[in-house]
Coordinates of C-alpha atoms and ligand atoms in Angstrom, one line a residue:
M1274 CA 79.4 188.9 141.3
T1275 CA 76.8 186.9 139.2
D1276 CA 74.4 190.1 139.0
E1277 CA 77.5 191.9 137.7
L1278 CA 78.1 189.4 135.2
G1279 CA 74.7 189.9 133.6
I1280 CA 75.2 193.8 133.9
R1281 CA 78.5 193.6 132.3
R1282 CA 77.1 191.2 129.3
G1283 CA 74.1 193.6 128.9
H1284 CA 76.5 196.5 128.3
A1285 CA 78.6 194.6 126.2
L1286 CA 75.8 193.3 123.9
R1287 CA 74.5 196.7 123.2
A1288 CA 78.1 198.3 122.6
A1289 CA 78.7 195.6 120.1
V1290 CA 75.9 196.5 118.2
E1291 CA 76.3 200.1 118.6
R1292 CA 79.9 200.0 117.3
G1293 CA 79.0 197.6 114.6
L1294 CA 80.8 194.5 115.6
V1295 CA 78.0 192.6 114.6
D1296 CA 76.4 194.0 111.2
E1297 CA 75.3 192.7 107.8
H1298 CA 78.9 191.7 107.1
A1299 CA 79.7 190.0 110.5
P1300 CA 76.1 188.6 111.3
V1301 CA 77.3 186.5 114.2
V1302 CA 80.2 187.3 116.6
G1303 CA 81.6 185.9 120.0
L1304 CA 82.0 188.0 123.1
L1305 CA 84.3 187.0 126.1
D1306 CA 84.2 188.8 129.4
I1307 CA 87.8 189.7 130.4
T1308 CA 86.7 190.7 133.9
G1309 CA 84.5 187.6 134.4
I1310 CA 87.6 185.5 133.1
Q1311 CA 89.9 187.0 135.6
Q1312 CA 87.5 186.6 138.4
T1313 CA 86.9 183.2 137.5
A1314 CA 90.6 182.4 137.7
T1315 CA 90.9 184.0 140.9
A1316 CA 88.2 181.8 142.3
L1317 CA 89.6 178.7 141.3
H1318 CA 93.0 179.7 142.8
A1319 CA 91.3 180.4 146.3
A1320 CA 89.3 177.4 146.3
F1321 CA 92.3 174.9 146.1
A1322 CA 95.0 177.2 147.8
T1323 CA 96.5 175.0 150.7
P1324 CA 99.6 175.9 152.7
G1325 CA 102.1 173.4 151.8
V1326 CA 100.6 172.2 148.8
E1327 CA 101.6 173.0 145.3
V1328 CA 98.7 173.3 143.1
T1329 CA 99.0 173.8 139.4
H1330 CA 95.7 174.7 137.6
T1331 CA 96.0 174.1 133.9
F1332 CA 92.9 174.9 131.4
A1333 CA 91.7 172.5 129.0
V1334 CA 92.4 174.1 125.9
K1335 CA 89.8 172.3 123.7
A1336 CA 87.3 174.4 125.7
A1337 CA 88.6 177.8 124.0
S1338 CA 91.3 177.3 121.6
L1339 CA 92.1 181.1 121.3
V1340 CA 95.8 182.3 122.0
P1341 CA 94.8 185.5 123.7
V1342 CA 92.7 183.7 126.0
L1343 CA 95.1 181.3 126.8
A1344 CA 97.6 184.2 127.3
L1345 CA 95.1 186.0 129.7
L1346 CA 94.7 182.7 131.6
G1347 CA 98.6 182.4 131.7
E1348 CA 98.6 185.8 133.2
C1349 CA 96.2 184.7 135.9
G1350 CA 98.6 181.7 136.6
L1351 CA 97.2 178.8 134.7
G1352 CA 98.6 176.5 132.5
A1353 CA 97.4 174.6 129.8
E1354 CA 95.8 170.8 129.1
V1355 CA 96.5 170.0 125.5
A1356 CA 95.4 166.9 123.8
S1357 CA 96.9 167.3 120.1
P1358 CA 99.7 168.9 118.4
G1359 CA 97.5 172.0 117.2
E1360 CA 96.6 172.6 121.1
L1361 CA 100.1 172.4 122.2
A1362 CA 101.2 174.9 119.5
L1363 CA 98.5 177.2 120.8
A1364 CA 99.6 176.8 124.3
R1365 CA 103.1 177.5 123.2
A1366 CA 101.9 180.8 121.1
A1367 CA 100.3 181.8 124.2
G1368 CA 103.7 181.6 126.2
I1369 CA 102.4 179.0 128.7
P1370 CA 105.4 177.7 130.3
A1371 CA 106.5 173.7 129.7
E1372 CA 106.2 173.2 133.5
R1373 CA 102.4 174.2 133.4
T1374 CA 101.5 172.4 130.5
V1375 CA 100.2 168.8 130.4
L1376 CA 99.7 166.5 127.4
D1377 CA 96.8 164.1 127.5
S1378 CA 95.2 162.5 124.6
P1379 CA 93.9 158.9 123.9
A1380 CA 95.9 158.6 120.7
K1381 CA 99.2 160.1 121.0
T1382 CA 101.9 159.3 118.1
T1383 CA 105.5 158.7 118.8
A1384 CA 106.2 162.0 117.3
E1385 CA 104.0 163.8 119.8
L1386 CA 105.5 161.8 122.4
R1387 CA 109.0 162.7 121.5
E1388 CA 108.3 166.4 121.1
A1389 CA 106.5 166.5 124.6
L1390 CA 109.5 164.7 126.2
T1391 CA 111.9 167.1 124.4
L1392 CA 110.1 170.1 125.7
G1393 CA 109.6 168.7 129.3
I1394 CA 106.0 169.1 129.2
A1395 CA 104.1 166.7 131.8
V1396 CA 102.7 163.5 129.6
N1397 CA 100.0 161.3 130.9
A1398 CA 100.2 157.9 129.4
D1399 CA 96.7 156.3 128.3
N1400 CA 97.3 152.8 128.1
P1401 CA 100.1 150.1 128.2
Q1402 CA 101.3 150.4 124.6
E1403 CA 101.7 154.2 125.1
L1404 CA 103.9 153.6 128.1
A1405 CA 106.1 151.3 126.1
R1406 CA 106.7 153.8 123.5
I1407 CA 107.5 156.4 126.5
D1408 CA 110.0 153.5 127.8
A1409 CA 111.9 153.5 124.3
L1410 CA 111.9 157.4 123.9
I1411 CA 113.3 157.8 127.5
A1412 CA 115.9 155.3 126.9
G1413 CA 117.3 156.8 123.8
A1414 CA 117.1 160.4 125.3
P1415 CA 116.4 161.3 128.8
S1416 CA 113.5 163.5 129.5
T1417 CA 112.7 166.1 132.5
S1418 CA 109.0 165.4 131.8
P1419 CA 106.9 164.2 134.5
V1420 CA 105.1 161.2 133.2
G1421 CA 101.8 159.8 134.7
L1422 CA 99.4 157.1 133.8
R1423 CA 95.7 157.9 133.2
V1424 CA 93.4 155.6 135.1
N1425 CA 89.5 155.1 134.6
P1426 CA 88.1 154.2 138.1
Q1427 CA 84.9 153.0 136.6
I1428 CA 82.8 154.4 138.9
G1429 CA 80.0 155.1 136.3
A1430 CA 78.5 157.8 134.0
G1431 CA 76.7 161.3 134.8
S1432 CA 73.8 162.3 132.8
I1433 CA 75.5 162.8 129.4
G1434 CA 76.8 159.5 128.1
A1435 CA 79.1 161.1 125.5
M1436 CA 80.7 163.3 128.2
S1437 CA 81.1 160.4 130.8
T1438 CA 85.1 158.9 130.7
A1439 CA 84.8 157.0 134.0
T1440 CA 82.2 154.3 132.8
A1441 CA 82.9 150.5 132.6
T1442 CA 83.9 150.6 128.9
S1443 CA 85.2 154.3 128.4
K1444 CA 88.0 154.6 125.7
F1445 CA 89.9 156.6 128.3
G1446 CA 93.0 155.3 130.5
V1447 CA 93.6 151.8 132.1
A1448 CA 90.4 150.4 133.4
L1449 CA 91.1 149.8 136.9
R1450 CA 88.6 147.3 137.9
D1451 CA 89.2 145.1 135.1
P1452 CA 90.7 141.7 136.0
G1453 CA 94.5 142.2 136.5
A1454 CA 94.4 145.7 136.1
E1455 CA 95.5 147.3 139.3
E1456 CA 98.2 144.3 139.5
W1457 CA 99.6 145.6 136.3
V1458 CA 99.6 149.3 137.3
L1459 CA 101.4 148.5 140.4
R1460 CA 104.0 146.7 138.4
A1461 CA 104.1 149.3 135.8
Y1462 CA 105.0 151.9 138.5
A1463 CA 107.7 149.4 140.3
Q1464 CA 109.5 148.9 137.1
R1465 CA 109.7 152.7 136.4
P1466 CA 111.0 154.8 139.1
W1467 CA 110.4 157.8 136.9
L1468 CA 106.8 157.2 136.6
N1469 CA 105.9 160.0 139.2
R1470 CA 102.2 161.2 138.4
L1471 CA 98.8 159.7 138.4
H1472 CA 95.8 161.1 136.3
T1473 CA 92.1 160.7 136.3
H1474 CA 89.3 162.8 134.7
T1475 CA 85.9 161.6 135.5
G1476 CA 83.9 163.4 132.8
S1477 CA 82.6 166.7 131.7
Q1478 CA 79.3 168.3 132.3
G1479 CA 76.5 166.3 133.7
V1480 CA 78.9 164.5 136.2
P1481 CA 77.9 165.2 139.8
L1482 CA 80.2 166.5 142.4
Q1483 CA 80.0 163.3 144.4
L1484 CA 80.9 161.2 141.4
M1485 CA 83.7 163.4 140.5
A1486 CA 85.2 163.2 144.1
A1487 CA 84.7 159.3 144.0
G1488 CA 86.6 159.2 141.0
V1489 CA 89.5 161.3 142.5
R1490 CA 89.4 159.1 145.7
A1491 CA 90.1 156.0 143.8
A1492 CA 93.0 157.6 142.0
Y1493 CA 94.3 158.9 145.4
D1494 CA 93.7 155.2 147.2
L1495 CA 95.7 154.0 144.3
A1496 CA 98.4 156.4 144.7
E1497 CA 98.7 155.5 148.3
R1498 CA 99.0 151.8 147.3
I1499 CA 101.7 152.5 144.6
N1500 CA 103.6 154.7 147.0
A1501 CA 103.4 152.0 149.9
A1502 CA 104.5 149.2 147.4
A1503 CA 107.6 151.4 146.5
G1504 CA 108.4 152.3 150.0
R1505 CA 108.8 155.9 149.1
R1506 CA 106.8 158.9 147.6
Q1507 CA 107.0 157.8 144.0
I1508 CA 103.9 159.5 143.0
T1509 CA 104.6 163.2 143.7
V1510 CA 101.5 164.8 141.8
L1511 CA 98.1 163.7 141.4
D1512 CA 96.3 165.1 138.4
I1513 CA 92.5 165.2 139.1
G1514 CA 91.2 166.5 135.6
G1515 CA 88.5 168.9 135.1
G1516 CA 84.7 168.5 134.7
L1517 CA 83.0 170.7 137.0
P1518 CA 79.5 171.2 135.8
V1519 CA 78.0 174.5 134.8
D1520 CA 74.3 175.8 135.3
F1521 CA 73.1 176.6 131.9
A1522 CA 69.9 177.6 133.3
S1523 CA 70.7 180.9 134.9
D1524 CA 73.4 183.4 135.6
D1525 CA 74.2 181.6 138.9
V1526 CA 77.7 179.9 139.3
H1527 CA 77.0 176.7 140.9
P1528 CA 78.5 174.4 141.8
T1529 CA 81.4 176.5 142.6
F1530 CA 85.2 175.7 142.7
A1531 CA 84.9 176.3 146.3
D1532 CA 82.2 173.8 146.6
Y1533 CA 84.2 171.1 144.8
A1534 CA 87.4 171.6 146.5
D1535 CA 85.6 171.6 150.1
L1536 CA 84.0 168.5 149.2
L1537 CA 87.4 166.8 148.2
R1538 CA 88.8 168.1 151.4
A1539 CA 86.0 166.5 153.3
E1540 CA 86.2 163.3 151.5
I1541 CA 90.0 162.8 150.8
P1542 CA 91.7 164.9 153.5
G1543 CA 95.1 163.1 152.6
L1544 CA 95.0 164.8 149.2
F1545 CA 95.7 168.2 150.7
D1546 CA 98.2 167.5 153.8
G1547 CA 101.3 168.1 151.7
R1548 CA 102.4 164.9 150.2
Y1549 CA 100.9 165.3 146.9
G1550 CA 101.2 168.2 144.4
L1551 CA 97.9 168.7 142.6
V1552 CA 97.0 169.3 138.9
T1553 CA 93.5 170.5 138.1
E1554 CA 92.3 170.5 134.3
F1555 CA 89.0 172.5 134.2
G1556 CA 87.7 174.1 131.0
R1557 CA 83.9 174.8 130.8
S1558 CA 83.8 175.9 134.1
L1559 CA 86.2 178.4 133.6
L1560 CA 84.9 179.9 130.4
A1561 CA 81.2 179.1 130.0
K1562 CA 79.5 181.8 131.9
N1563 CA 81.9 184.4 130.6
G1564 CA 81.0 184.2 127.0
A1565 CA 78.0 184.9 124.8
V1566 CA 77.3 184.6 120.9
L1567 CA 75.6 187.7 119.4
A1568 CA 73.7 187.3 116.1
R1569 CA 71.6 189.2 114.0
V1570 CA 67.8 188.2 113.1
E1571 CA 67.8 188.1 109.5
Y1572 CA 64.0 187.3 108.9
A1573 CA 61.0 186.6 111.2
K1574 CA 58.3 184.3 109.6
S1575 CA 55.9 181.6 110.7
A1576 CA 55.2 178.3 109.7
G1577 CA 52.1 176.0 110.8
G1578 CA 51.3 178.7 113.3
R1579 CA 54.9 178.6 114.8
P1580 CA 56.8 181.8 114.7
I1581 CA 60.5 181.4 113.8
A1582 CA 63.3 183.9 114.0
V1583 CA 65.8 183.0 111.6
T1584 CA 69.3 184.2 112.8
H1585 CA 72.9 183.8 111.9
A1586 CA 73.8 181.6 115.1
G1587 CA 73.2 177.9 114.2
A1588 CA 75.1 174.6 114.2
Q1589 CA 78.2 176.0 112.8
V1590 CA 78.6 177.7 116.3
A1591 CA 76.1 175.9 118.6
T1592 CA 76.8 172.4 117.2
R1593 CA 76.2 170.3 120.2
T1594 CA 73.1 172.3 121.2
V1595 CA 71.7 171.9 117.7
F1596 CA 72.5 168.1 117.5
V1597 CA 71.8 167.2 120.9
P1598 CA 69.3 169.7 122.3
E1599 CA 68.5 167.9 125.4
A1600 CA 71.7 167.5 126.7
W1601 CA 73.1 171.0 125.8
P1602 CA 70.0 173.5 126.2
I1603 CA 71.1 177.3 126.2
R1604 CA 69.7 180.3 127.2
V1605 CA 68.7 182.8 124.4
L1606 CA 68.0 186.5 124.9
A1607 CA 65.8 188.6 122.5
L1608 CA 67.5 191.9 121.9
D1609 CA 66.1 194.6 119.7
A1610 CA 67.7 196.3 116.8
K1611 CA 70.1 198.3 119.0
G1612 CA 71.2 195.3 121.3
R1613 CA 69.0 196.1 124.2
E1614 CA 66.7 193.5 125.8
K1615 CA 63.3 193.2 124.5
D1616 CA 60.5 193.2 127.2
G1617 CA 57.4 192.3 124.9
E1618 CA 54.9 189.6 126.0
P1619 CA 56.5 186.3 125.6
V1620 CA 55.6 184.2 122.6
A1621 CA 56.5 180.6 121.8
Q1622 CA 58.9 180.7 118.8
D1623 CA 61.8 178.9 117.3
V1624 CA 65.2 180.3 117.0
A1625 CA 66.5 179.1 113.8
G1626 CA 70.2 179.4 112.5
P1627 CA 71.5 179.9 108.9
C1628 CA 72.4 176.1 108.2
C1629 CA 70.7 174.5 105.2
F1630 CA 69.0 171.6 107.1
A1631 CA 65.6 171.6 109.1
G1632 CA 66.9 170.8 112.4
D1633 CA 69.1 174.0 112.7
L1634 CA 67.2 175.6 115.6
V1635 CA 69.0 176.8 118.9
A1636 CA 65.8 176.9 120.8
R1637 CA 62.5 175.3 120.0
D1638 CA 59.0 176.6 121.1
R1639 CA 60.7 178.9 123.4
A1640 CA 58.9 181.8 125.3
L1641 CA 60.6 185.1 124.0
P1642 CA 59.4 188.6 123.3
L1643 CA 58.5 188.1 119.6
L1644 CA 61.5 188.7 117.4
A1645 CA 61.4 190.8 114.2
A1646 CA 63.7 191.1 111.4
G1647 CA 66.9 193.4 112.2
D1648 CA 66.5 192.2 115.9
H1649 CA 69.3 190.4 117.5
V1650 CA 69.7 187.3 119.7
A1651 CA 72.4 186.5 122.5
L1652 CA 73.2 182.8 123.2
L1653 CA 74.2 182.7 126.9
D1654 CA 76.9 180.6 128.6
T1655 CA 78.8 179.9 125.4
G1656 CA 82.2 181.2 126.3
A1657 CA 83.3 177.5 126.7
Y1658 CA 83.6 174.8 123.5
Y1659 CA 81.2 177.1 121.5
F1660 CA 84.0 179.3 119.8
S1661 CA 86.5 176.2 119.7
N1662 CA 84.2 173.6 118.2
H1663 CA 83.2 175.6 114.9
F1664 CA 81.3 173.3 112.4
A1665 CA 82.1 174.1 108.8
Y1666 CA 78.8 173.3 107.5
N1667 CA 77.7 175.4 104.2
S1668 CA 81.3 176.8 104.4
L1669 CA 80.1 179.3 107.2
P1670 CA 83.0 181.2 108.4
R1671 CA 84.4 181.2 112.0
P1672 CA 83.2 184.3 113.5
A1673 CA 85.0 186.7 115.2
V1674 CA 85.6 186.8 118.8
H1675 CA 85.9 190.0 120.8
G1676 CA 87.0 190.3 124.6
Y1677 CA 85.3 193.1 126.5
T1678 CA 85.7 195.2 129.7
A1679 CA 82.4 196.7 130.5
H1680 CA 83.0 199.5 133.2
P1681 CA 80.3 200.4 135.8
D1682 CA 79.5 203.7 133.8
G1683 CA 78.4 201.2 131.1
S1684 CA 81.2 202.3 128.8
V1685 CA 82.8 199.1 127.1
D1686 CA 86.3 198.2 125.6
F1687 CA 86.8 195.6 123.3
A1688 CA 89.8 193.9 122.3
P1689 CA 90.1 191.4 119.5
V1690 CA 90.5 187.8 120.4
R1691 CA 90.0 186.0 116.6
A1692 CA 89.3 187.8 113.3
A1693 CA 86.5 186.2 111.4
Q1694 CA 87.5 183.7 108.8
T1695 CA 87.5 185.4 105.4
E1696 CA 85.9 183.9 102.2
A1697 CA 89.6 183.9 100.7
E1698 CA 90.7 181.7 103.7
I1699 CA 87.6 179.4 103.2
V1700 CA 88.6 179.1 99.3
A1701 CA 92.4 178.5 100.1
E1702 CA 91.4 176.0 103.0
S1703 CA 89.1 174.1 100.6
G1704 CA 91.9 173.3 97.9
G1705 CA 91.2 176.9 96.2
G1706 CA 94.9 176.9 94.9
L1707 CA 95.2 173.7 93.7
P1708 CA 94.7 172.6 90.1
P1709 CA 91.4 170.9 89.0
L1710 CA 91.1 167.2 89.3
R1711 CA 91.7 165.8 86.0
R1712 CA 89.4 163.3 84.1
G1713 CA 90.7 159.8 84.0
Ligands
LIG544 C1 88.1 167.8 128.1 C2 88.9 167.5 129.3 C3 88.9 168.3 130.3 C4 88.0 169.4 130.8 O1 86.9 169.1 131.0 P1 85.7 170.5 131.3 O2 84.6 169.6 131.4 O3 85.8 171.2 130.2 O4 86.3 170.9 132.8 C5 90.1 168.0 131.3 N1 90.9 167.0 131.2 C6 90.6 166.3 130.1 C7 91.6 165.0 130.0 C8 89.7 166.1 129.3 O5 89.4 165.6 128.1

């Protein structure tokens, strides 16, 4: 399957250049492997499938906020984890049903909570103040929404601090090990018979599987104590979050969803014995390997003896990679003018983006076949987060995204996922239609 991923990608990169999806007017585009996305969704379902256990897989919309992608995942049986009014609107536009939608966010306004409770989508409260708002809303208008509480098991960080949500001082959820916290949680459930879920998400990328499982274990143990205190199965669903890490160094998919599900089965057998429904919220692991950024090399130059390829893919599409390169390295393929992989002798070179600041490099001192003007580069494993975290530096447009189906004979079908942002849109979004500010 992983070889096939690279073969399909190779066909798609070449076809995208041949068909002019990338050219002078569109010097950078995103590509998504439709077959790969479907296969990844199938692998996720298979990993967690357990007789007698209702499992709802939601996709973390922030990882690919693209309506056709959400709709494809919806057809594959997934729902949506949303964390803002915009993400909820995207999920609804994609036709994701309310019963497969979960709202998580650390800063939900009363208006957002009211909308979620009216729609009947699941809500995970982040903190006591938010729970009090939900109390008031439910008292005024009964809701069918499942409601949970997000807890932070404070089990520690992974290798990327900014991605670790279960540290002692994380901003997310109720910090379980703080003095009095667990007593408060037990009381909160005792006072609210409708509070029927428990949520935890230990982090994204860089969190080892064992630590993820330890976070789920802490939530499971707490649910057992809450239900024992209630004398009934008050908590019916455990939402175990997402966070499966992705290997950005090769085409290998590891760890797999099956690795993680098997570890959870071994460490927490009660999770799968039918007493709880499960919700997952994976993002990166569903999409990363199924996407690539394809960009033209505009110029090839040299400075201080270092060859530099100046391309159209920089911080505007690869923001984290450019600003925090140690945490987010990506593989770069050197492609020729026709979009075929170059096979020249590797030469250490920088691969730069189009932004006007010196650090705008997606690879530094990287050994690649020497890039020349008119060549192309592909940034691999960029299907998650890279198309949804556009950085509007230099008013560079959000690039178009195309889905592809690559057939064994090398032919490729493309389907539009998102049009490139136009200059007229950039002007309009920048106040272009508004009157000039008056001198005072
Ligand atoms: C970001 C996020 C996810 C998805 O994380 P991935 O690492 O992309 O799987 C899931 N749940 C919550 C609450 C999140 O904030």
